[in-house]
Amino acid sequence: MIDEFGKIRVDLSNDSSLPVVQYTGKVRPVVSVGTQGNGRGEFKNPWGVVVEHKSENIYVADQLNNRVQVFSREAKYLFEFGSDKMNYPLCIAIYKDRVFVTQHLGGCLLVYDLSGKFIQQVGTPGSGKGQFNHPHGITIHNTNGDIYICDYSNNRIQIFSNDYSYKSQFGMSILKSPTDIQLTKDTIFVLSDQNPFLYSFNYNLTQLHNTVCDSIRQHLKYPYSFFIDGNDNFIISDADNNNIVIFNNT
């Protein structure tokens, strides 16, 4: 992802370090965080990463250690949380003073405050409304606080209101294994690790034919996460190609 401070922060599921690179037209290394292991500042299969914009602290889902680790903007270890409840934490989002972590094997969403205090569990394993089968990517609508979650093995997106109650779902007959989701002013973009890889919907939850999706998907092999920056550039992590692909949408 590209954060508010102009850095691409990359989660490497097949590596145990967390490189951070600067996006300035050219990409250059800034710092690498962590080694393999289960100690403080160490990782086993790090996945989701997000930056809290006020403190600039970096929150990392340390999947196989079943925890979230938090680092300062200088990459100094600060604290960790979640080991008593997490089951393969995968993707992570922050909205206001809340941290949201999808549980890939736990079949739910866990909500914490910024200090790591547990607030609430959302959902249970299953295929019904408000249930999950391998929840994956998550994003929050920056105006109304609605929570959008990729329900990977149920082939759908579920939406929850900002009080964590179930609201709606879409994509059941369209999506194939959705992995990540991003919102723009007018469009919901959903990434999948299966062809055709990228889908778009309006906020009436109707699928759109989008030329941006058509031009991007031909360059992908096995994408699993992406971000849309303030200039509408698509930054996509393509695992099988071992690269970060940036598409200019201007």
Short mmCIF file of C-alpha atoms in Angstrom, two decimals:
data_model
loop_
_atom_site.label_atom_id
_atom_site.label_comp_id
_atom_site.label_asym_id
_atom_site.label_seq_id
_atom_site.Cartn_x
_atom_site.Cartn_y
_atom_site.Cartn_z
CA MET A 1 0.00 0.00 0.00
CA ILE A 2 1.00 3.66 -0.35
CA ASP A 3 0.40 5.50 2.88
CA GLU A 4 -0.28 9.19 3.51
CA PHE A 5 3.44 9.86 3.75
CA GLY A 6 4.33 8.72 0.22
CA LYS A 7 5.78 5.31 1.09
CA ILE A 8 4.89 1.98 -0.45
CA ARG A 9 4.67 -0.50 2.42
CA VAL A 10 4.91 -4.05 1.14
CA ASP A 11 3.87 -7.20 3.00
CA LEU A 12 5.86 -10.27 1.92
CA SER A 13 4.08 -13.52 2.78
CA ASN A 14 7.04 -15.61 1.65
CA ASP A 15 9.64 -13.54 3.47
CA SER A 16 10.07 -12.63 7.10
CA SER A 17 11.23 -9.07 6.66
CA LEU A 18 9.04 -6.07 5.94
CA PRO A 19 10.66 -3.80 3.37
CA VAL A 20 9.46 -0.24 2.96
CA VAL A 21 10.23 1.62 -0.25
CA GLN A 22 9.80 5.25 -1.20
CA TYR A 23 7.52 6.09 -4.13
CA THR A 24 8.87 9.20 -5.83
CA GLY A 25 8.61 8.21 -9.48
CA LYS A 26 11.59 5.98 -8.79
CA VAL A 27 11.51 3.29 -6.11
CA ARG A 28 14.34 3.10 -3.62
CA PRO A 29 14.74 1.13 -0.36
CA VAL A 30 14.19 3.00 2.88
CA VAL A 31 14.35 0.41 5.66
CA SER A 32 13.80 -3.29 6.29
CA VAL A 33 12.10 -4.45 9.48
CA GLY A 34 12.40 -7.81 11.19
CA THR A 35 13.81 -11.30 10.75
CA GLN A 36 12.24 -14.73 10.84
CA GLY A 37 11.07 -15.91 14.23
CA ASN A 38 8.50 -15.42 16.98
CA GLY A 39 10.23 -12.85 19.16
CA ARG A 40 9.59 -9.13 19.33
CA GLY A 41 10.08 -7.59 15.91
CA GLU A 42 10.31 -11.01 14.25
CA PHE A 43 7.82 -12.45 11.76
CA LYS A 44 6.36 -15.67 10.46
CA ASN A 45 4.46 -14.99 7.25
CA PRO A 46 3.73 -11.27 7.69
CA TRP A 47 0.74 -10.25 5.60
CA GLY A 48 -1.41 -7.16 6.02
CA VAL A 49 0.08 -3.78 6.91
CA VAL A 50 -1.44 -0.38 7.61
CA VAL A 51 -0.26 3.00 8.91
CA GLU A 52 -2.15 5.00 11.54
CA HIS A 53 -2.04 8.53 10.14
CA LYS A 54 -1.77 10.54 13.38
CA SER A 55 1.02 8.62 15.09
CA GLU A 56 2.44 7.19 11.83
CA ASN A 57 2.76 3.86 13.66
CA ILE A 58 2.88 0.77 11.42
CA TYR A 59 0.57 -2.15 12.23
CA VAL A 60 1.55 -5.56 10.76
CA ALA A 61 -0.50 -8.78 10.75
CA ASP A 62 2.04 -11.45 11.76
CA GLN A 63 0.04 -14.36 10.44
CA LEU A 64 1.70 -17.53 11.71
CA ASN A 65 2.54 -15.94 15.05
CA ASN A 66 -1.16 -15.06 15.47
CA ARG A 67 -0.61 -11.47 16.47
CA VAL A 68 -0.37 -7.89 15.25
CA GLN A 69 2.94 -6.11 15.80
CA VAL A 70 3.22 -2.33 15.96
CA PHE A 71 6.27 -0.30 14.95
CA SER A 72 7.09 3.40 14.96
CA ARG A 73 7.68 5.25 11.70
CA GLU A 74 11.40 4.76 12.38
CA ALA A 75 10.77 0.98 12.37
CA LYS A 76 11.26 0.61 16.14
CA TYR A 77 9.25 -2.19 17.78
CA LEU A 78 6.57 -0.74 20.09
CA PHE A 79 4.14 -3.47 21.17
CA GLU A 80 2.03 -6.39 20.00
CA PHE A 81 -1.46 -7.71 20.63
CA GLY A 82 -4.02 -10.37 19.76
CA SER A 83 -2.21 -13.63 20.49
CA ASP A 84 -5.00 -14.76 22.84
CA LYS A 85 -7.72 -14.50 20.16
CA MET A 86 -6.23 -14.47 16.68
CA ASN A 87 -6.28 -17.35 14.21
CA TYR A 88 -4.23 -16.54 11.09
CA PRO A 89 -4.71 -12.75 11.06
CA LEU A 90 -4.55 -11.73 7.44
CA CYS A 91 -5.60 -8.20 6.49
CA ILE A 92 -5.80 -5.10 8.60
CA ALA A 93 -7.45 -1.67 8.43
CA ILE A 94 -7.66 1.36 10.70
CA TYR A 95 -10.59 3.74 10.93
CA LYS A 96 -10.51 6.55 13.49
CA ASP A 97 -9.49 4.86 16.77
CA ARG A 98 -10.28 1.28 15.76
CA VAL A 99 -8.10 -1.48 14.29
CA PHE A 100 -9.86 -4.16 12.22
CA VAL A 101 -8.18 -7.54 11.58
CA THR A 102 -9.63 -10.32 9.43
CA GLN A 103 -9.09 -13.85 10.74
CA HIS A 104 -8.43 -16.13 7.78
CA LEU A 105 -8.95 -19.38 9.69
CA GLY A 106 -10.98 -17.91 12.52
CA GLY A 107 -13.85 -16.97 10.18
CA CYS A 108 -14.45 -13.57 11.75
CA LEU A 109 -13.34 -9.96 12.09
CA LEU A 110 -11.69 -8.79 15.31
CA VAL A 111 -11.90 -5.15 16.41
CA TYR A 112 -9.33 -3.48 18.71
CA ASP A 113 -8.48 0.03 19.79
CA LEU A 114 -5.16 1.58 18.76
CA SER A 115 -3.46 0.34 21.93
CA GLY A 116 -4.45 -3.28 21.17
CA LYS A 117 -7.35 -3.54 23.62
CA PHE A 118 -9.95 -6.00 22.34
CA ILE A 119 -13.33 -4.43 21.52
CA GLN A 120 -15.50 -6.92 19.66
CA GLN A 121 -15.72 -9.93 17.38
CA VAL A 122 -17.79 -9.52 14.22
CA GLY A 123 -19.18 -12.62 12.52
CA THR A 124 -18.68 -16.36 12.88
CA PRO A 125 -17.55 -19.13 10.50
CA GLY A 126 -20.13 -20.15 7.90
CA SER A 127 -21.86 -19.09 4.70
CA GLY A 128 -24.87 -17.20 6.02
CA LYS A 129 -25.33 -13.46 6.24
CA GLY A 130 -22.69 -12.03 8.54
CA GLN A 131 -20.67 -15.26 8.50
CA PHE A 132 -17.28 -15.83 6.87
CA ASN A 133 -15.31 -18.52 5.11
CA HIS A 134 -11.69 -17.32 4.99
CA PRO A 135 -12.19 -13.54 5.22
CA HIS A 136 -9.48 -11.66 3.41
CA GLY A 137 -9.15 -7.97 2.39
CA ILE A 138 -10.93 -5.18 4.24
CA THR A 139 -11.52 -1.47 3.71
CA ILE A 140 -13.57 1.20 5.45
CA HIS A 141 -15.68 3.87 3.73
CA ASN A 142 -14.10 7.14 4.87
CA THR A 143 -17.43 9.00 5.12
CA ASN A 144 -19.99 6.66 6.69
CA GLY A 145 -17.65 4.12 8.28
CA ASP A 146 -19.18 1.13 6.48
CA ILE A 147 -16.89 -1.93 6.58
CA TYR A 148 -16.32 -3.88 3.34
CA ILE A 149 -14.83 -7.37 3.70
CA CYS A 150 -13.74 -9.88 1.06
CA ASP A 151 -15.35 -13.19 2.03
CA TYR A 152 -12.86 -15.24 0.02
CA SER A 153 -14.26 -18.78 -0.02
CA ASN A 154 -17.89 -17.61 -0.09
CA ASN A 155 -17.09 -15.62 -3.27
CA ARG A 156 -18.69 -12.38 -2.10
CA ILE A 157 -18.21 -9.02 -0.43
CA GLN A 158 -20.02 -8.38 2.84
CA ILE A 159 -20.79 -4.91 4.17
CA PHE A 160 -21.22 -4.02 7.83
CA SER A 161 -22.30 -0.68 9.27
CA ASN A 162 -20.09 1.30 11.61
CA ASP A 163 -21.85 -0.28 14.61
CA TYR A 164 -20.64 -3.69 13.28
CA SER A 165 -24.11 -4.91 12.31
CA TYR A 166 -24.58 -6.79 9.04
CA LYS A 167 -25.81 -4.54 6.24
CA SER A 168 -25.54 -6.12 2.80
CA GLN A 169 -23.61 -8.39 0.45
CA PHE A 170 -22.85 -8.54 -3.26
CA GLY A 171 -20.91 -10.34 -5.97
CA MET A 172 -22.11 -13.87 -5.19
CA SER A 173 -22.68 -14.89 -8.82
CA ILE A 174 -19.79 -12.78 -10.17
CA LEU A 175 -16.72 -12.89 -7.95
CA LYS A 176 -14.13 -15.64 -7.80
CA SER A 177 -12.11 -15.74 -4.56
CA PRO A 178 -11.93 -11.99 -3.81
CA THR A 179 -8.72 -11.06 -2.02
CA ASP A 180 -8.80 -7.28 -1.61
CA ILE A 181 -11.08 -4.28 -2.00
CA GLN A 182 -10.65 -0.52 -2.45
CA LEU A 183 -13.15 2.31 -2.64
CA THR A 184 -13.12 5.48 -4.72
CA LYS A 185 -15.71 8.24 -4.79
CA ASP A 186 -17.91 6.48 -7.33
CA THR A 187 -16.60 2.94 -7.65
CA ILE A 188 -15.90 -0.20 -5.62
CA PHE A 189 -12.90 -2.12 -6.99
CA VAL A 190 -12.44 -5.77 -6.02
CA LEU A 191 -9.27 -7.80 -6.63
CA SER A 192 -9.26 -11.58 -7.08
CA ASP A 193 -6.42 -14.09 -7.32
CA GLN A 194 -8.23 -15.73 -10.23
CA ASN A 195 -8.81 -14.43 -13.74
CA PRO A 196 -10.31 -11.90 -14.55
CA PHE A 197 -8.56 -10.55 -11.39
CA LEU A 198 -10.15 -7.09 -11.14
CA TYR A 199 -13.85 -6.19 -10.88
CA SER A 200 -15.70 -2.90 -10.46
CA PHE A 201 -19.12 -2.07 -8.99
CA ASN A 202 -21.06 1.09 -8.29
CA TYR A 203 -22.48 1.86 -4.85
CA ASN A 204 -25.81 0.37 -5.92
CA LEU A 205 -23.73 -2.86 -5.97
CA THR A 206 -24.16 -3.29 -9.73
CA GLN A 207 -21.20 -4.55 -11.72
CA LEU A 208 -19.62 -2.06 -14.11
CA HIS A 209 -17.72 -2.57 -17.33
CA ASN A 210 -14.57 -0.62 -16.60
CA THR A 211 -11.84 -0.01 -19.18
CA VAL A 212 -9.33 0.47 -16.34
CA CYS A 213 -9.95 -3.11 -15.23
CA ASP A 214 -9.58 -4.35 -18.80
CA SER A 215 -6.20 -2.68 -19.25
CA ILE A 216 -4.81 -3.75 -15.86
CA ARG A 217 -5.81 -7.41 -15.70
CA GLN A 218 -3.77 -8.45 -18.74
CA HIS A 219 -0.56 -7.66 -16.81
CA LEU A 220 -1.36 -9.75 -13.73
CA LYS A 221 -0.59 -13.35 -12.81
CA TYR A 222 -1.49 -13.89 -9.14
CA PRO A 223 -2.42 -10.60 -7.46
CA TYR A 224 -3.51 -10.59 -3.83
CA SER A 225 -3.53 -6.99 -2.59
CA PHE A 226 -3.71 -3.47 -3.98
CA PHE A 227 -4.10 0.18 -3.16
CA ILE A 228 -5.43 3.21 -5.04
CA ASP A 229 -3.52 6.39 -4.22
CA GLY A 230 -4.73 9.98 -4.24
CA ASN A 231 -3.97 10.31 -7.96
CA ASP A 232 -6.04 7.21 -8.82
CA ASN A 233 -2.93 5.13 -9.51
CA PHE A 234 -3.38 1.40 -8.90
CA ILE A 235 -0.52 -0.20 -6.91
CA ILE A 236 -0.91 -3.99 -7.08
CA SER A 237 1.11 -6.70 -5.36
CA ASP A 238 1.47 -9.58 -7.86
CA ALA A 239 2.79 -12.59 -5.93
CA ASP A 240 3.64 -14.99 -8.76
CA ASN A 241 5.44 -12.25 -10.68
CA ASN A 242 7.28 -11.22 -7.48
CA ASN A 243 6.69 -7.54 -8.12
CA ILE A 244 4.67 -4.45 -7.36
CA VAL A 245 2.84 -3.20 -10.44
CA ILE A 246 1.86 0.49 -10.65
CA PHE A 247 -0.77 1.54 -13.18
CA ASN A 248 -1.27 5.22 -13.92
CA ASN A 249 -4.99 5.97 -14.27
CA THR A 250 -4.66 9.60 -15.34
#
